[in-house]
Amino acid sequence: MTEVVLGVCGGIAAYKACELLRLFTESGHGVRVVPTASALKFVGAPTWAALSGRPVATEVWDDAHEVPHVRIGRKADLVVVAPATADLLAKAAHGIADDLLTNTLLTATCPIVYAPAMHTEMWENPATRANVATLRERGAIVIEPAVGRLTGADTGKGRLPEPESIYELALRVRHRGLEFDLAGRHVVVTAGGTREPLDPVRFLGNRSSGKQGYALAKAAAARGAKVTLIAANVTLPDPAGVEITRVGTTEDLRAAVVKAAADADIVVMAAAPADFRPAAVAPQKIKKTDSGTPEPIVLVTNPDIAAELGANKRPGQVLVAFAAETQDALENARAKLTRKRADLIVVNEVGADRVFGADHNDVTILGSDGSTSTLGELPKADVADMIWDRAIAVHKSLVGDGEVT
């Protein structure tokens, strides 16, 4: 049984930590809640005790003979602080230990995940950004806050991610232990399928659900990366710890990817952009004609985003392309690998009932060095980690183990 310490700070989002606690306990994890004094003004100790089934630790002086400020951190397999306030992040970054939670953070040798929640101005303040950077440099996972409704009428970045997303990311961090091999790296992941409008109500598109791209983004966040996820028409819940840009068409996707890739270490093009778009978009809904024969739709070719990225790669930057094929998959993928100047290409055979929308994938990874790795059918989360394993190896071969491009 995993021993989890759930630290709770004094913010209006403290009530969401109750749901996070329930997710941990109902899946069989033992949880010790360590709230700050301010947190107890939002949610009382009896609530935490009832939900965890354990006494709530609030003071360094409680049960002093057991030395709780040292024991709790030492026994933990995982520490999650949600919500984490600007005050708590500052104390953690500077090693201040003035209550039981901050003492626990100093003594814990397990993975630590911080889920910040605060007003936008506080999150964007240079002092907070510096504290977050310090914690990440030391190997902690600091989740990017969500964008949405804050306290009162305010809206912006600083909202606590949903408990289910925090829970999923925390378990992935626990699974990987202290191996944060993407820490300090910026990765860009695309997901979903683009849509090219025919008229105000119709579009050309594809069946991509975005599940593999989202799995890649989640895995990268759990491995410590700064993640930019560019999502094309995806309806999945937002993953915790990533910056999300939403796009519609292939041109939108191209603009967003080119911008995000400017300082990225690794770019993974998991989205399925439409190869063609209508030459002209009808201003009104296209009507049936009396003859029953519609006017032909003239198509033009969309830009090849991966090829553009490959042609403009910075030294040390890694490009991972995808090839969704219906026939001659490996032959077509090898040609794409060369044409797009990618370092790796992930190829799978797709169809109406294959891959798109499924929770499993069956892929082969081809490398520009001539390597071939066939993974077999696996959950998309496992496929994601294997893709990152290969991409990280390529990146290290280009820049060395400790360098960041």
GROMACS .gro file of C-alpha atoms in nm:
model
  405
    1MET     CA    1   0.000   0.000   0.000
    2THR     CA    2   0.135   0.341  -0.101
    3GLU     CA    3   0.166   0.589   0.185
    4VAL     CA    4   0.057   0.932   0.066
    5VAL     CA    5   0.092   1.259   0.250
    6LEU     CA    6  -0.170   1.508   0.136
    7GLY     CA    7  -0.069   1.861   0.227
    8VAL     CA    8  -0.348   2.117   0.215
    9CYS     CA    9  -0.290   2.492   0.220
   10GLY     CA   10  -0.524   2.777   0.304
   11GLY     CA   11  -0.708   2.860  -0.017
   12ILE     CA   12  -1.066   2.847  -0.136
   13ALA     CA   13  -0.974   2.541  -0.346
   14ALA     CA   14  -0.911   2.341  -0.027
   15TYR     CA   15  -1.255   2.185  -0.065
   16LYS     CA   16  -1.137   2.014  -0.386
   17ALA     CA   17  -0.871   1.832  -0.184
   18CYS     CA   18  -1.154   1.636  -0.021
   19GLU     CA   19  -1.229   1.476  -0.357
   20LEU     CA   20  -0.860   1.413  -0.416
   21LEU     CA   21  -0.838   1.244  -0.076
   22ARG     CA   22  -1.137   1.025  -0.162
   23LEU     CA   23  -0.973   0.916  -0.489
   24PHE     CA   24  -0.659   0.805  -0.305
   25THR     CA   25  -0.835   0.623  -0.023
   26GLU     CA   26  -1.092   0.446  -0.242
   27SER     CA   27  -0.814   0.307  -0.459
   28GLY     CA   28  -0.643   0.154  -0.157
   29HIS     CA   29  -0.377   0.410  -0.070
   30GLY     CA   30  -0.310   0.513   0.288
   31VAL     CA   31  -0.333   0.891   0.328
   32ARG     CA   32  -0.212   1.116   0.607
   33VAL     CA   33  -0.357   1.467   0.571
   34VAL     CA   34  -0.133   1.752   0.689
   35PRO     CA   35  -0.328   2.078   0.663
   36THR     CA   36  -0.188   2.419   0.745
   37ALA     CA   37  -0.358   2.632   1.010
   38SER     CA   38  -0.511   2.843   0.734
   39ALA     CA   39  -0.643   2.534   0.555
   40LEU     CA   40  -0.840   2.439   0.867
   41LYS     CA   41  -1.034   2.763   0.834
   42PHE     CA   42  -1.172   2.632   0.504
   43VAL     CA   43  -1.212   2.260   0.585
   44GLY     CA   44  -1.206   2.136   0.943
   45ALA     CA   45  -1.001   1.852   1.088
   46PRO     CA   46  -1.305   1.622   1.145
   47THR     CA   47  -1.368   1.620   0.769
   48TRP     CA   48  -1.012   1.517   0.690
   49ALA     CA   49  -1.016   1.250   0.962
   50ALA     CA   50  -1.347   1.104   0.845
   51LEU     CA   51  -1.238   1.088   0.479
   52SER     CA   52  -0.891   0.948   0.548
   53GLY     CA   53  -0.979   0.718   0.838
   54ARG     CA   54  -0.672   0.850   1.019
   55PRO     CA   55  -0.597   1.122   1.273
   56VAL     CA   56  -0.515   1.458   1.118
   57ALA     CA   57  -0.166   1.594   1.178
   58THR     CA   58  -0.176   1.968   1.238
   59GLU     CA   59   0.102   2.066   1.480
   60VAL     CA   60   0.470   1.989   1.526
   61TRP     CA   61   0.396   1.954   1.898
   62ASP     CA   62   0.120   1.693   1.865
   63ASP     CA   63   0.251   1.351   1.977
   64ALA     CA   64   0.594   1.508   2.014
   65HIS     CA   65   0.745   1.181   2.141
   66GLU     CA   66   0.689   1.037   1.791
   67VAL     CA   67   0.876   1.328   1.630
   68PRO     CA   68   0.605   1.384   1.365
   69HIS     CA   69   0.794   1.658   1.178
   70VAL     CA   70   1.051   1.396   1.077
   71ARG     CA   71   0.854   1.071   1.084
   72ILE     CA   72   0.571   1.172   0.848
   73GLY     CA   73   0.804   1.276   0.567
   74ARG     CA   74   1.031   0.973   0.607
   75LYS     CA   75   0.743   0.725   0.586
   76ALA     CA   76   0.582   0.881   0.278
   77ASP     CA   77   0.600   0.720  -0.065
   78LEU     CA   78   0.445   1.027  -0.224
   79VAL     CA   79   0.368   1.382  -0.111
   80VAL     CA   80   0.097   1.584  -0.284
   81VAL     CA   81   0.028   1.946  -0.184
   82ALA     CA   82  -0.311   2.059  -0.317
   83PRO     CA   83  -0.383   2.340  -0.317
   84ALA     CA   84  -0.033   2.484  -0.288
   85THR     CA   85  -0.042   2.858  -0.218
   86ALA     CA   86   0.219   3.115  -0.320
   87ASP     CA   87   0.322   3.130   0.046
   88LEU     CA   88   0.383   2.756   0.062
   89LEU     CA   89   0.580   2.753  -0.264
   90ALA     CA   90   0.801   3.034  -0.133
   91LYS     CA   91   0.867   2.852   0.194
   92ALA     CA   92   0.942   2.524   0.018
   93ALA     CA   93   1.180   2.692  -0.229
   94HIS     CA   94   1.373   2.861   0.052
   95GLY     CA   95   1.375   2.573   0.299
   96ILE     CA   96   1.160   2.745   0.560
   97ALA     CA   97   1.012   2.501   0.811
   98ASP     CA   98   0.772   2.687   1.040
   99ASP     CA   99   0.487   2.434   1.061
  100LEU     CA  100   0.430   2.061   1.028
  101LEU     CA  101   0.372   2.066   0.651
  102THR     CA  102   0.688   2.259   0.565
  103ASN     CA  103   0.888   2.034   0.801
  104THR     CA  104   0.744   1.732   0.623
  105LEU     CA  105   0.850   1.871   0.285
  106LEU     CA  106   1.208   1.910   0.409
  107THR     CA  107   1.231   1.555   0.541
  108ALA     CA  108   1.054   1.374   0.256
  109THR     CA  109   1.282   1.179   0.022
  110CYS     CA  110   0.998   1.062  -0.204
  111PRO     CA  111   0.848   1.237  -0.508
  112ILE     CA  112   0.670   1.564  -0.426
  113VAL     CA  113   0.389   1.707  -0.639
  114TYR     CA  114   0.268   2.065  -0.591
  115ALA     CA  115  -0.069   2.168  -0.736
  116PRO     CA  116  -0.074   2.549  -0.713
  117ALA     CA  117  -0.393   2.755  -0.681
  118MET     CA  118  -0.392   3.132  -0.652
  119HIS     CA  119  -0.494   3.448  -0.834
  120THR     CA  120  -0.337   3.506  -1.175
  121GLU     CA  121  -0.131   3.803  -1.061
  122MET     CA  122   0.023   3.597  -0.781
  123TRP     CA  123   0.105   3.306  -1.014
  124GLU     CA  124   0.264   3.539  -1.272
  125ASN     CA  125   0.459   3.742  -1.018
  126PRO     CA  126   0.836   3.708  -1.080
  127ALA     CA  127   0.890   3.594  -0.720
  128THR     CA  128   0.648   3.303  -0.762
  129ARG     CA  129   0.790   3.212  -1.101
  130ALA     CA  130   1.140   3.204  -0.952
  131ASN     CA  131   1.024   2.985  -0.663
  132VAL     CA  132   0.853   2.744  -0.903
  133ALA     CA  133   1.167   2.727  -1.117
  134THR     CA  134   1.377   2.650  -0.809
  135LEU     CA  135   1.148   2.368  -0.700
  136ARG     CA  136   1.144   2.217  -1.048
  137GLU     CA  137   1.523   2.235  -1.071
  138ARG     CA  138   1.536   2.031  -0.749
  139GLY     CA  139   1.319   1.759  -0.899
  140ALA     CA  140   0.977   1.850  -0.765
  141ILE     CA  141   0.674   1.841  -0.993
  142VAL     CA  142   0.493   2.175  -0.991
  143ILE     CA  143   0.172   2.142  -1.190
  144GLU     CA  144   0.067   2.429  -1.413
  145PRO     CA  145  -0.259   2.578  -1.280
  146ALA     CA  146  -0.571   2.560  -1.491
  147VAL     CA  147  -0.744   2.857  -1.652
  148GLY     CA  148  -1.093   2.933  -1.529
  149ARG     CA  149  -1.307   3.086  -1.258
  150LEU     CA  150  -1.114   3.196  -0.951
  151THR     CA  151  -1.241   3.349  -0.628
  152GLY     CA  152  -1.535   3.582  -0.675
  153ALA     CA  153  -1.584   3.711  -1.027
  154ASP     CA  154  -1.218   3.676  -1.127
  155THR     CA  155  -1.120   3.449  -1.414
  156GLY     CA  156  -0.773   3.355  -1.534
  157LYS     CA  157  -0.481   3.121  -1.484
  158GLY     CA  158  -0.447   3.005  -1.126
  159ARG     CA  159  -0.735   2.763  -1.083
  160LEU     CA  160  -0.662   2.429  -0.916
  161PRO     CA  161  -0.675   2.150  -1.177
  162GLU     CA  162  -0.955   1.901  -1.130
  163PRO     CA  163  -0.886   1.636  -0.861
  164GLU     CA  164  -0.906   1.348  -1.111
  165SER     CA  165  -0.626   1.504  -1.319
  166ILE     CA  166  -0.407   1.566  -1.014
  167TYR     CA  167  -0.467   1.210  -0.895
  168GLU     CA  168  -0.373   1.060  -1.231
  169LEU     CA  169  -0.057   1.266  -1.261
  170ALA     CA  170   0.045   1.191  -0.901
  171LEU     CA  171   0.016   0.817  -0.957
  172ARG     CA  172   0.229   0.842  -1.272
  173VAL     CA  173   0.492   1.035  -1.074
  174ARG     CA  174   0.481   0.766  -0.805
  175HIS     CA  175   0.518   0.497  -1.070
  176ARG     CA  176   0.830   0.665  -1.209
  177GLY     CA  177   0.979   0.737  -0.867
  178LEU     CA  178   1.249   1.006  -0.875
  179GLU     CA  179   1.333   0.952  -1.244
  180PHE     CA  180   1.232   1.294  -1.374
  181ASP     CA  181   1.426   1.258  -1.698
  182LEU     CA  182   1.240   1.542  -1.873
  183ALA     CA  183   1.299   1.796  -1.596
  184GLY     CA  184   1.416   2.126  -1.741
  185ARG     CA  185   1.297   2.033  -2.089
  186HIS     CA  186   1.020   2.200  -2.286
  187VAL     CA  187   0.822   1.956  -2.497
  188VAL     CA  188   0.545   2.026  -2.746
  189VAL     CA  189   0.278   1.763  -2.815
  190THR     CA  190  -0.002   1.786  -3.070
  191ALA     CA  191  -0.323   1.587  -3.038
  192GLY     CA  192  -0.657   1.532  -3.210
  193GLY     CA  193  -0.769   1.587  -3.565
  194THR     CA  194  -0.806   1.912  -3.755
  195ARG     CA  195  -1.127   2.015  -3.928
  196GLU     CA  196  -1.148   2.208  -4.253
  197PRO     CA  197  -1.479   2.395  -4.300
  198LEU     CA  198  -1.686   2.339  -4.612
  199ASP     CA  199  -1.959   2.580  -4.508
  200PRO     CA  200  -2.083   2.719  -4.174
  201VAL     CA  201  -2.204   2.374  -4.056
  202ARG     CA  202  -1.992   2.111  -4.235
  203PHE     CA  203  -1.625   2.021  -4.236
  204LEU     CA  204  -1.367   1.773  -4.364
  205GLY     CA  205  -1.208   1.588  -4.075
  206ASN     CA  206  -1.092   1.253  -3.943
  207ARG     CA  207  -1.162   1.011  -3.659
  208SER     CA  208  -0.870   1.104  -3.431
  209SER     CA  209  -0.980   1.132  -3.065
  210GLY     CA  210  -0.658   1.282  -2.929
  211LYS     CA  211  -0.613   1.002  -2.672
  212GLN     CA  212  -0.257   0.916  -2.774
  213GLY     CA  213  -0.150   1.281  -2.777
  214TYR     CA  214  -0.307   1.340  -2.436
  215ALA     CA  215  -0.134   1.028  -2.302
  216LEU     CA  216   0.197   1.168  -2.429
  217ALA     CA  217   0.132   1.503  -2.260
  218LYS     CA  218   0.041   1.339  -1.928
  219ALA     CA  219   0.348   1.116  -1.938
  220ALA     CA  220   0.578   1.411  -2.012
  221ALA     CA  221   0.434   1.613  -1.723
  222ALA     CA  222   0.487   1.320  -1.487
  223ARG     CA  223   0.849   1.301  -1.603
  224GLY     CA  224   0.905   1.666  -1.511
  225ALA     CA  225   0.873   1.844  -1.845
  226LYS     CA  226   0.724   2.180  -1.921
  227VAL     CA  227   0.452   2.064  -2.158
  228THR     CA  228   0.273   2.260  -2.429
  229LEU     CA  229  -0.023   2.058  -2.560
  230ILE     CA  230  -0.180   2.179  -2.884
  231ALA     CA  231  -0.521   2.016  -2.910
  232ALA     CA  232  -0.726   2.005  -3.230
  233ASN     CA  233  -1.096   1.947  -3.162
  234VAL     CA  234  -1.043   1.722  -2.859
  235THR     CA  235  -1.319   1.672  -2.601
  236LEU     CA  236  -1.111   1.488  -2.338
  237PRO     CA  237  -1.067   1.633  -1.986
  238ASP     CA  238  -0.773   1.872  -1.954
  239PRO     CA  239  -0.464   1.691  -1.823
  240ALA     CA  240  -0.303   1.844  -1.516
  241GLY     CA  241   0.032   2.014  -1.546
  242VAL     CA  242   0.023   2.120  -1.911
  243GLU     CA  243  -0.030   2.440  -2.106
  244ILE     CA  244  -0.312   2.384  -2.355
  245THR     CA  245  -0.364   2.568  -2.682
  246ARG     CA  246  -0.682   2.479  -2.871
  247VAL     CA  247  -0.694   2.490  -3.250
  248GLY     CA  248  -0.940   2.398  -3.523
  249THR     CA  249  -0.787   2.387  -3.871
  250THR     CA  250  -0.452   2.269  -4.002
  251GLU     CA  251  -0.344   2.630  -4.056
  252ASP     CA  252  -0.432   2.703  -3.691
  253LEU     CA  253  -0.231   2.399  -3.584
  254ARG     CA  254   0.066   2.506  -3.792
  255ALA     CA  255   0.074   2.856  -3.645
  256ALA     CA  256   0.052   2.727  -3.289
  257VAL     CA  257   0.315   2.455  -3.337
  258VAL     CA  258   0.567   2.681  -3.510
  259LYS     CA  259   0.535   2.932  -3.227
  260ALA     CA  260   0.561   2.674  -2.948
  261ALA     CA  261   0.845   2.482  -3.112
  262ALA     CA  262   1.072   2.788  -3.120
  263ASP     CA  263   1.223   2.700  -2.781
  264ALA     CA  264   1.117   2.334  -2.752
  265ASP     CA  265   1.362   2.052  -2.690
  266ILE     CA  266   1.131   1.781  -2.826
  267VAL     CA  267   0.829   1.814  -3.055
  268VAL     CA  268   0.589   1.520  -3.090
  269MET     CA  269   0.340   1.551  -3.375
  270ALA     CA  270   0.071   1.307  -3.259
  271ALA     CA  271  -0.219   1.504  -3.411
  272ALA     CA  272  -0.384   1.400  -3.736
  273PRO     CA  273  -0.393   1.716  -3.951
  274ALA     CA  274  -0.614   1.711  -4.259
  275ASP     CA  275  -0.404   1.675  -4.574
  276PHE     CA  276  -0.649   1.881  -4.782
  277ARG     CA  277  -0.891   2.171  -4.740
  278PRO     CA  278  -1.158   2.321  -4.963
  279ALA     CA  279  -1.026   2.587  -5.198
  280ALA     CA  280  -1.321   2.804  -5.096
  281VAL     CA  281  -1.556   2.795  -4.797
  282ALA     CA  282  -1.923   2.850  -4.882
  283PRO     CA  283  -2.060   3.150  -4.687
  284GLN     CA  284  -2.395   2.973  -4.639
  285LYS     CA  285  -2.498   2.612  -4.592
  286ILE     CA  286  -2.460   2.423  -4.920
  287LYS     CA  287  -2.806   2.323  -5.044
  288LYS     CA  288  -2.916   2.027  -5.249
  289THR     CA  289  -2.974   2.106  -5.614
  290ASP     CA  290  -3.286   2.013  -5.809
  291SER     CA  291  -3.081   1.762  -6.004
  292GLY     CA  292  -2.961   1.601  -5.682
  293THR     CA  293  -2.602   1.631  -5.799
  294PRO     CA  294  -2.393   1.862  -5.580
  295GLU     CA  295  -2.138   2.101  -5.718
  296PRO     CA  296  -1.787   1.951  -5.703
  297ILE     CA  297  -1.569   2.060  -5.412
  298VAL     CA  298  -1.221   2.170  -5.518
  299LEU     CA  299  -0.950   2.077  -5.267
  300VAL     CA  300  -0.606   2.225  -5.212
  301THR     CA  301  -0.317   2.073  -5.017
  302ASN     CA  302  -0.255   2.180  -4.658
  303PRO     CA  303   0.097   2.258  -4.537
  304ASP     CA  304   0.309   1.966  -4.413
  305ILE     CA  305   0.375   2.089  -4.060
  306ALA     CA  306   0.615   1.813  -3.959
  307ALA     CA  307   0.823   1.864  -4.275
  308GLU     CA  308   0.844   2.235  -4.203
  309LEU     CA  309   0.959   2.166  -3.847
  310GLY     CA  310   1.212   1.911  -3.972
  311ALA     CA  311   1.358   2.159  -4.218
  312ASN     CA  312   1.397   2.421  -3.945
  313LYS     CA  313   1.512   2.210  -3.650
  314ARG     CA  314   1.754   2.375  -3.411
  315PRO     CA  315   2.071   2.185  -3.317
  316GLY     CA  316   1.977   1.934  -3.049
  317GLN     CA  317   1.602   1.958  -3.111
  318VAL     CA  318   1.420   1.627  -3.158
  319LEU     CA  319   1.123   1.580  -3.390
  320VAL     CA  320   0.890   1.282  -3.351
  321ALA     CA  321   0.642   1.241  -3.636
  322PHE     CA  322   0.343   1.008  -3.665
  323ALA     CA  323   0.226   0.805  -3.963
  324ALA     CA  324  -0.130   0.671  -3.962
  325GLU     CA  325  -0.151   0.431  -4.254
  326THR     CA  326  -0.411   0.197  -4.403
  327GLN     CA  327  -0.172  -0.003  -4.624
  328ASP     CA  328   0.204  -0.053  -4.674
  329ALA     CA  329   0.248   0.108  -4.334
  330LEU     CA  330   0.621   0.059  -4.276
  331GLU     CA  331   0.719   0.141  -4.634
  332ASN     CA  332   0.514   0.462  -4.632
  333ALA     CA  333   0.640   0.557  -4.286
  334ARG     CA  334   1.006   0.518  -4.383
  335ALA     CA  335   0.950   0.750  -4.677
  336LYS     CA  336   0.783   1.004  -4.447
  337LEU     CA  337   1.066   0.976  -4.192
  338THR     CA  338   1.314   1.081  -4.459
  339ARG     CA  339   1.094   1.344  -4.623
  340LYS     CA  340   1.004   1.514  -4.296
  341ARG     CA  341   1.362   1.494  -4.159
  342ALA     CA  342   1.224   1.352  -3.837
  343ASP     CA  343   1.437   1.175  -3.578
  344LEU     CA  344   1.166   0.921  -3.503
  345ILE     CA  345   0.836   0.829  -3.663
  346VAL     CA  346   0.560   0.635  -3.488
  347VAL     CA  347   0.362   0.428  -3.734
  348ASN     CA  348   0.037   0.242  -3.690
  349GLU     CA  349  -0.231   0.099  -3.914
  350VAL     CA  350  -0.562   0.273  -3.867
  351GLY     CA  351  -0.920   0.230  -3.981
  352ALA     CA  352  -1.282   0.272  -3.882
  353ASP     CA  353  -1.246   0.029  -3.591
  354ARG     CA  354  -0.873   0.051  -3.529
  355VAL     CA  355  -0.673   0.288  -3.307
  356PHE     CA  356  -0.889   0.602  -3.337
  357GLY     CA  357  -1.085   0.641  -3.016
  358ALA     CA  358  -0.943   0.322  -2.863
  359ASP     CA  359  -0.754   0.301  -2.533
  360HIS     CA  360  -0.484   0.076  -2.682
  361ASN     CA  361  -0.241   0.123  -2.967
  362ASP     CA  362  -0.018  -0.105  -3.171
  363VAL     CA  363   0.279   0.088  -3.304
  364THR     CA  364   0.624   0.054  -3.452
  365ILE     CA  365   0.885   0.324  -3.395
  366LEU     CA  366   1.131   0.388  -3.678
  367GLY     CA  367   1.448   0.588  -3.618
  368SER     CA  368   1.650   0.800  -3.858
  369ASP     CA  369   1.944   0.579  -3.758
  370GLY     CA  370   1.770   0.282  -3.923
  371SER     CA  371   1.637   0.131  -3.600
  372THR     CA  372   1.298  -0.040  -3.577
  373SER     CA  373   1.108  -0.108  -3.253
  374THR     CA  374   0.777  -0.291  -3.263
  375LEU     CA  375   0.590  -0.237  -2.936
  376GLY     CA  376   0.286  -0.459  -2.987
  377GLU     CA  377  -0.060  -0.374  -2.860
  378LEU     CA  378  -0.040  -0.178  -2.535
  379PRO     CA  379  -0.240   0.082  -2.342
  380LYS     CA  380  -0.178   0.424  -2.492
  381ALA     CA  381  -0.029   0.541  -2.161
  382ASP     CA  382   0.241   0.271  -2.188
  383VAL     CA  383   0.299   0.355  -2.554
  384ALA     CA  384   0.349   0.717  -2.451
  385ASP     CA  385   0.623   0.632  -2.202
  386MET     CA  386   0.800   0.414  -2.457
  387ILE     CA  387   0.794   0.694  -2.712
  388TRP     CA  388   0.942   0.930  -2.455
  389ASP     CA  389   1.211   0.673  -2.370
  390ARG     CA  390   1.321   0.676  -2.734
  391ALA     CA  391   1.290   1.054  -2.778
  392ILE     CA  392   1.490   1.123  -2.461
  393ALA     CA  393   1.764   0.885  -2.574
  394VAL     CA  394   1.790   1.068  -2.905
  395HIS     CA  395   1.794   1.406  -2.729
  396LYS     CA  396   2.074   1.295  -2.495
  397SER     CA  397   2.275   1.165  -2.789
  398LEU     CA  398   2.253   1.510  -2.946
  399VAL     CA  399   2.315   1.738  -2.645
  400GLY     CA  400   2.453   1.521  -2.366
  401ASP     CA  401   2.290   1.406  -2.040
  402GLY     CA  402   2.283   1.727  -1.845
  403GLU     CA  403   2.235   1.995  -2.106
  404VAL     CA  404   1.916   2.174  -2.205
  405THR     CA  405   1.888   2.324  -2.552
   0.00000   0.00000   0.00000
